[in-house]
mmCIF file of C-alpha atoms in Angstrom:
data_model
loop_
_atom_site.group_PDB
_atom_site.id
_atom_site.type_symbol
_atom_site.label_atom_id
_atom_site.label_comp_id
_atom_site.label_asym_id
_atom_site.label_seq_id
_atom_site.Cartn_x
_atom_site.Cartn_y
_atom_site.Cartn_z
ATOM 1 C CA MET Z 208 4.337 34.580 21.784
ATOM 2 C CA LYS Z 209 6.551 31.780 21.346
ATOM 3 C CA GLU Z 210 6.669 30.207 25.063
ATOM 4 C CA GLN Z 211 2.674 30.821 24.800
ATOM 5 C CA HIS Z 212 2.936 28.281 22.282
ATOM 6 C CA ALA Z 213 5.658 26.034 23.725
ATOM 7 C CA GLU Z 214 3.901 25.955 27.172
ATOM 8 C CA ASN Z 215 0.314 24.714 25.347
ATOM 9 C CA ALA Z 216 1.600 22.251 23.383
ATOM 10 C CA HIS Z 217 2.311 20.202 26.693
ATOM 11 C CA GLN Z 218 -1.107 20.536 27.652
ATOM 12 C CA PHE Z 219 -3.440 17.704 27.097
ATOM 13 C CA GLU Z 220 -6.258 17.562 24.800
ATOM 14 C CA ARG Z 221 -9.416 16.134 24.959
ATOM 15 C CA GLY Z 222 -11.001 15.311 21.783
ATOM 16 C CA THR Z 223 -12.017 13.016 18.480
ATOM 17 C CA ASP Z 224 -9.576 13.033 16.778
ATOM 18 C CA GLY Z 225 -10.031 9.627 15.465
ATOM 19 C CA PRO Z 226 -12.389 7.494 13.844
ATOM 20 C CA ARG Z 227 -16.115 7.641 14.053
ATOM 21 C CA VAL Z 228 -17.417 5.194 12.143
ATOM 22 C CA ILE Z 229 -15.443 2.311 11.287
ATOM 23 C CA LEU Z 230 -16.201 -0.522 8.785
ATOM 24 C CA VAL Z 231 -15.158 -3.955 9.046
ATOM 25 C CA GLY Z 232 -15.711 -6.326 6.394
ATOM 26 C CA MET Z 233 -16.763 -9.323 6.745
ATOM 27 C CA ASP Z 234 -17.479 -12.939 4.373
ATOM 28 C CA GLY Z 235 -17.582 -15.909 7.293
ATOM 29 C CA SER Z 236 -13.821 -16.530 6.995
ATOM 30 C CA ASP Z 237 -11.486 -16.566 9.140
ATOM 31 C CA SER Z 238 -9.633 -13.878 8.653
ATOM 32 C CA SER Z 239 -12.754 -11.563 8.200
ATOM 33 C CA LEU Z 240 -13.497 -12.733 12.176
ATOM 34 C CA ARG Z 241 -10.063 -11.567 13.314
ATOM 35 C CA ALA Z 242 -10.488 -8.079 11.917
ATOM 36 C CA ALA Z 243 -13.916 -7.991 12.853
ATOM 37 C CA ALA Z 244 -12.362 -8.354 16.316
ATOM 38 C CA TYR Z 245 -9.914 -6.034 16.152
ATOM 39 C CA ALA Z 246 -12.043 -3.084 14.689
ATOM 40 C CA GLY Z 247 -14.791 -3.709 17.324
ATOM 41 C CA GLY Z 248 -11.552 -3.532 20.146
ATOM 42 C CA LEU Z 249 -10.946 -0.592 17.841
ATOM 43 C CA ALA Z 250 -14.572 1.137 17.868
ATOM 44 C CA ARG Z 251 -14.620 0.564 21.683
ATOM 45 C CA ARG Z 252 -11.419 2.396 22.766
ATOM 46 C CA GLN Z 253 -12.210 5.160 20.080
ATOM 47 C CA GLY Z 254 -16.344 5.709 21.169
ATOM 48 C CA ALA Z 255 -16.339 4.971 17.455
ATOM 49 C CA LEU Z 256 -19.737 3.034 15.774
ATOM 50 C CA LEU Z 257 -18.644 -0.779 14.175
ATOM 51 C CA VAL Z 258 -20.314 -0.753 10.595
ATOM 52 C CA VAL Z 259 -20.227 -4.476 9.824
ATOM 53 C CA VAL Z 260 -21.003 -5.517 6.233
ATOM 54 C CA TYR Z 261 -21.503 -7.855 4.376
ATOM 55 C CA VAL Z 262 -21.058 -7.830 0.251
ATOM 56 C CA GLN Z 263 -23.950 -10.756 -1.425
ATOM 57 C CA PRO Z 264 -22.253 -12.365 -4.020
ATOM 58 C CA VAL Z 265 -23.788 -11.141 -7.795
ATOM 59 C CA LEU Z 266 -23.389 -14.051 -10.260
ATOM 60 C CA ALA Z 267 -25.401 -13.654 -13.673
ATOM 61 C CA ALA Z 268 -28.514 -16.064 -13.687
ATOM 62 C CA GLY Z 269 -26.467 -18.075 -16.399
ATOM 63 C CA ALA Z 270 -23.505 -18.754 -14.087
ATOM 64 C CA ALA Z 271 -25.624 -19.868 -11.525
ATOM 65 C CA LEU Z 272 -26.634 -22.992 -13.308
ATOM 66 C CA GLY Z 273 -29.690 -22.745 -11.390
ATOM 67 C CA ALA Z 274 -28.424 -23.071 -7.199
ATOM 68 C CA PRO Z 275 -30.207 -21.062 -4.971
ATOM 69 C CA VAL Z 276 -27.098 -18.455 -4.627
ATOM 70 C CA ALA Z 277 -29.226 -15.997 -2.725
ATOM 71 C CA GLU Z 278 -31.331 -17.715 -0.375
ATOM 72 C CA THR Z 279 -27.270 -19.233 0.095
ATOM 73 C CA THR Z 280 -25.549 -15.550 0.533
ATOM 74 C CA ASP Z 281 -28.863 -14.432 2.865
ATOM 75 C CA GLU Z 282 -27.818 -17.712 5.566
ATOM 76 C CA ILE Z 283 -24.423 -16.299 5.563
ATOM 77 C CA ALA Z 284 -25.559 -12.768 6.588
ATOM 78 C CA GLU Z 285 -28.046 -13.997 8.675
ATOM 79 C CA ASP Z 286 -25.248 -16.068 10.424
ATOM 80 C CA LEU Z 287 -23.173 -13.372 10.749
ATOM 81 C CA ILE Z 288 -25.233 -11.265 12.107
ATOM 82 C CA ALA Z 289 -25.919 -14.397 14.906
ATOM 83 C CA GLN Z 290 -22.687 -15.023 15.293
ATOM 84 C CA ILE Z 291 -21.463 -10.631 16.536
ATOM 85 C CA ARG Z 292 -25.376 -10.708 18.419
ATOM 86 C CA GLU Z 293 -23.561 -14.178 20.386
ATOM 87 C CA ALA Z 294 -20.126 -11.947 20.902
ATOM 88 C CA ALA Z 295 -22.107 -8.857 21.817
ATOM 89 C CA GLU Z 296 -23.988 -10.573 24.518
ATOM 90 C CA ARG Z 297 -20.553 -12.450 26.003
ATOM 91 C CA VAL Z 298 -19.537 -9.092 26.394
ATOM 92 C CA LYS Z 299 -22.046 -6.929 27.633
ATOM 93 C CA GLY Z 300 -21.437 -5.468 30.666
ATOM 94 C CA ILE Z 301 -17.641 -5.520 30.317
ATOM 95 C CA PHE Z 302 -17.460 -3.671 27.197
ATOM 96 C CA GLU Z 303 -19.977 -1.417 24.988
ATOM 97 C CA VAL Z 304 -19.670 -1.422 21.452
ATOM 98 C CA ARG Z 305 -21.878 0.288 19.175
ATOM 99 C CA TRP Z 306 -22.752 -1.399 16.041
ATOM 100 C CA GLU Z 307 -24.515 -1.433 12.592
ATOM 101 C CA PHE Z 308 -24.908 -4.823 10.375
ATOM 102 C CA HIS Z 309 -25.208 -3.783 6.125
ATOM 103 C CA THR Z 310 -25.262 -6.208 3.009
ATOM 104 C CA PHE Z 311 -24.240 -4.377 -0.334
ATOM 105 C CA ARG Z 312 -24.955 -6.489 -3.305
ATOM 106 C CA GLY Z 313 -21.966 -7.090 -5.682
ATOM 107 C CA ASP Z 314 -17.977 -8.137 -5.912
ATOM 108 C CA PRO Z 315 -16.674 -7.388 -2.410
ATOM 109 C CA TYR Z 316 -14.369 -4.464 -3.610
ATOM 110 C CA ASN Z 317 -16.963 -2.639 -4.991
ATOM 111 C CA GLY Z 318 -19.591 -3.225 -2.493
ATOM 112 C CA LEU Z 319 -17.217 -2.044 0.410
ATOM 113 C CA VAL Z 320 -16.171 0.663 -1.333
ATOM 114 C CA ARG Z 321 -19.778 1.777 -1.691
ATOM 115 C CA ALA Z 322 -20.680 0.642 1.743
ATOM 116 C CA ALA Z 323 -17.757 2.909 3.168
ATOM 117 C CA ASP Z 324 -19.112 5.607 0.786
ATOM 118 C CA GLU Z 325 -22.683 5.393 1.639
ATOM 119 C CA LEU Z 326 -22.093 4.951 5.584
ATOM 120 C CA LYS Z 327 -19.123 8.014 6.012
ATOM 121 C CA ALA Z 328 -16.470 5.877 6.589
ATOM 122 C CA ASP Z 329 -13.249 7.223 8.710
ATOM 123 C CA ALA Z 330 -11.422 4.087 8.671
ATOM 124 C CA VAL Z 331 -11.861 0.372 6.963
ATOM 125 C CA VAL Z 332 -10.962 -3.002 8.263
ATOM 126 C CA VAL Z 333 -10.796 -5.913 5.953
ATOM 127 C CA GLY Z 334 -9.038 -9.462 7.004
ATOM 128 C CA ALA Z 335 -6.051 -10.670 4.870
ATOM 129 C CA SER Z 336 -7.393 -12.412 1.246
ATOM 130 C CA GLU Z 337 -6.241 -16.430 1.958
ATOM 131 C CA GLN Z 338 -6.763 -17.268 -1.689
ATOM 132 C CA ALA Z 339 -3.268 -17.574 -3.495
ATOM 133 C CA GLY Z 340 -4.725 -16.680 -6.638
ATOM 134 C CA HIS Z 341 -4.712 -13.045 -4.985
ATOM 135 C CA ARG Z 342 -0.963 -12.722 -4.791
ATOM 136 C CA ILE Z 343 -1.035 -12.135 -8.796
ATOM 137 C CA ILE Z 344 -4.582 -10.506 -9.319
ATOM 138 C CA GLY Z 345 -4.507 -8.361 -6.432
ATOM 139 C CA SER Z 346 -6.581 -8.723 -3.241
ATOM 140 C CA VAL Z 347 -9.449 -6.143 -2.127
ATOM 141 C CA ALA Z 348 -7.589 -5.022 0.786
ATOM 142 C CA VAL Z 349 -4.965 -3.925 -1.530
ATOM 143 C CA ARG Z 350 -7.019 -2.853 -3.759
ATOM 144 C CA LEU Z 351 -8.709 0.080 -0.843
ATOM 145 C CA VAL Z 352 -5.009 0.690 0.078
ATOM 146 C CA LYS Z 353 -4.100 1.779 -3.334
ATOM 147 C CA ALA Z 354 -7.688 3.369 -3.271
ATOM 148 C CA GLY Z 355 -6.358 5.968 -1.031
ATOM 149 C CA ARG Z 356 -9.420 7.192 0.203
ATOM 150 C CA TRP Z 357 -9.609 5.733 4.026
ATOM 151 C CA PRO Z 358 -7.110 4.591 6.423
ATOM 152 C CA VAL Z 359 -6.802 0.918 5.663
ATOM 153 C CA THR Z 360 -5.473 -1.663 7.975
ATOM 154 C CA VAL Z 361 -5.198 -5.481 7.232
ATOM 155 C CA VAL Z 362 -5.589 -7.641 8.975
ATOM 156 C CA PRO Z 363 -3.598 -11.209 9.144
#
């Protein structure tokens, strides 16, 4: 019995042990664009679906002070989709990546958690925070890691 086990241990195994759905959070920042590029490469190598998520912030009516916040965040989402399509077109025929784009409303942490749960993500990729205050309060990336529900990759 031991000989057979040792013999089988050296055989190549073909399968789908890696992530099938890789979620990446994007907000248009440089670090989120690097995270998307990293996640795209990972999705390509794993044959996984790349799910790009933009979490649109929701402000209280009084906090907005009449500013067209919804229109602005819709424009950001449309710009992100255009950037993704352009990047996908540049590598068409060279690298093929299946991808989807989703928007969720709320704060970035809760929006990404809800997205990862609803879209059944196997892994989450986010960019490192570029805001100094997050060193004290804690960034979205740190909070996702502490949640311990998915493997989280933080891209600088």
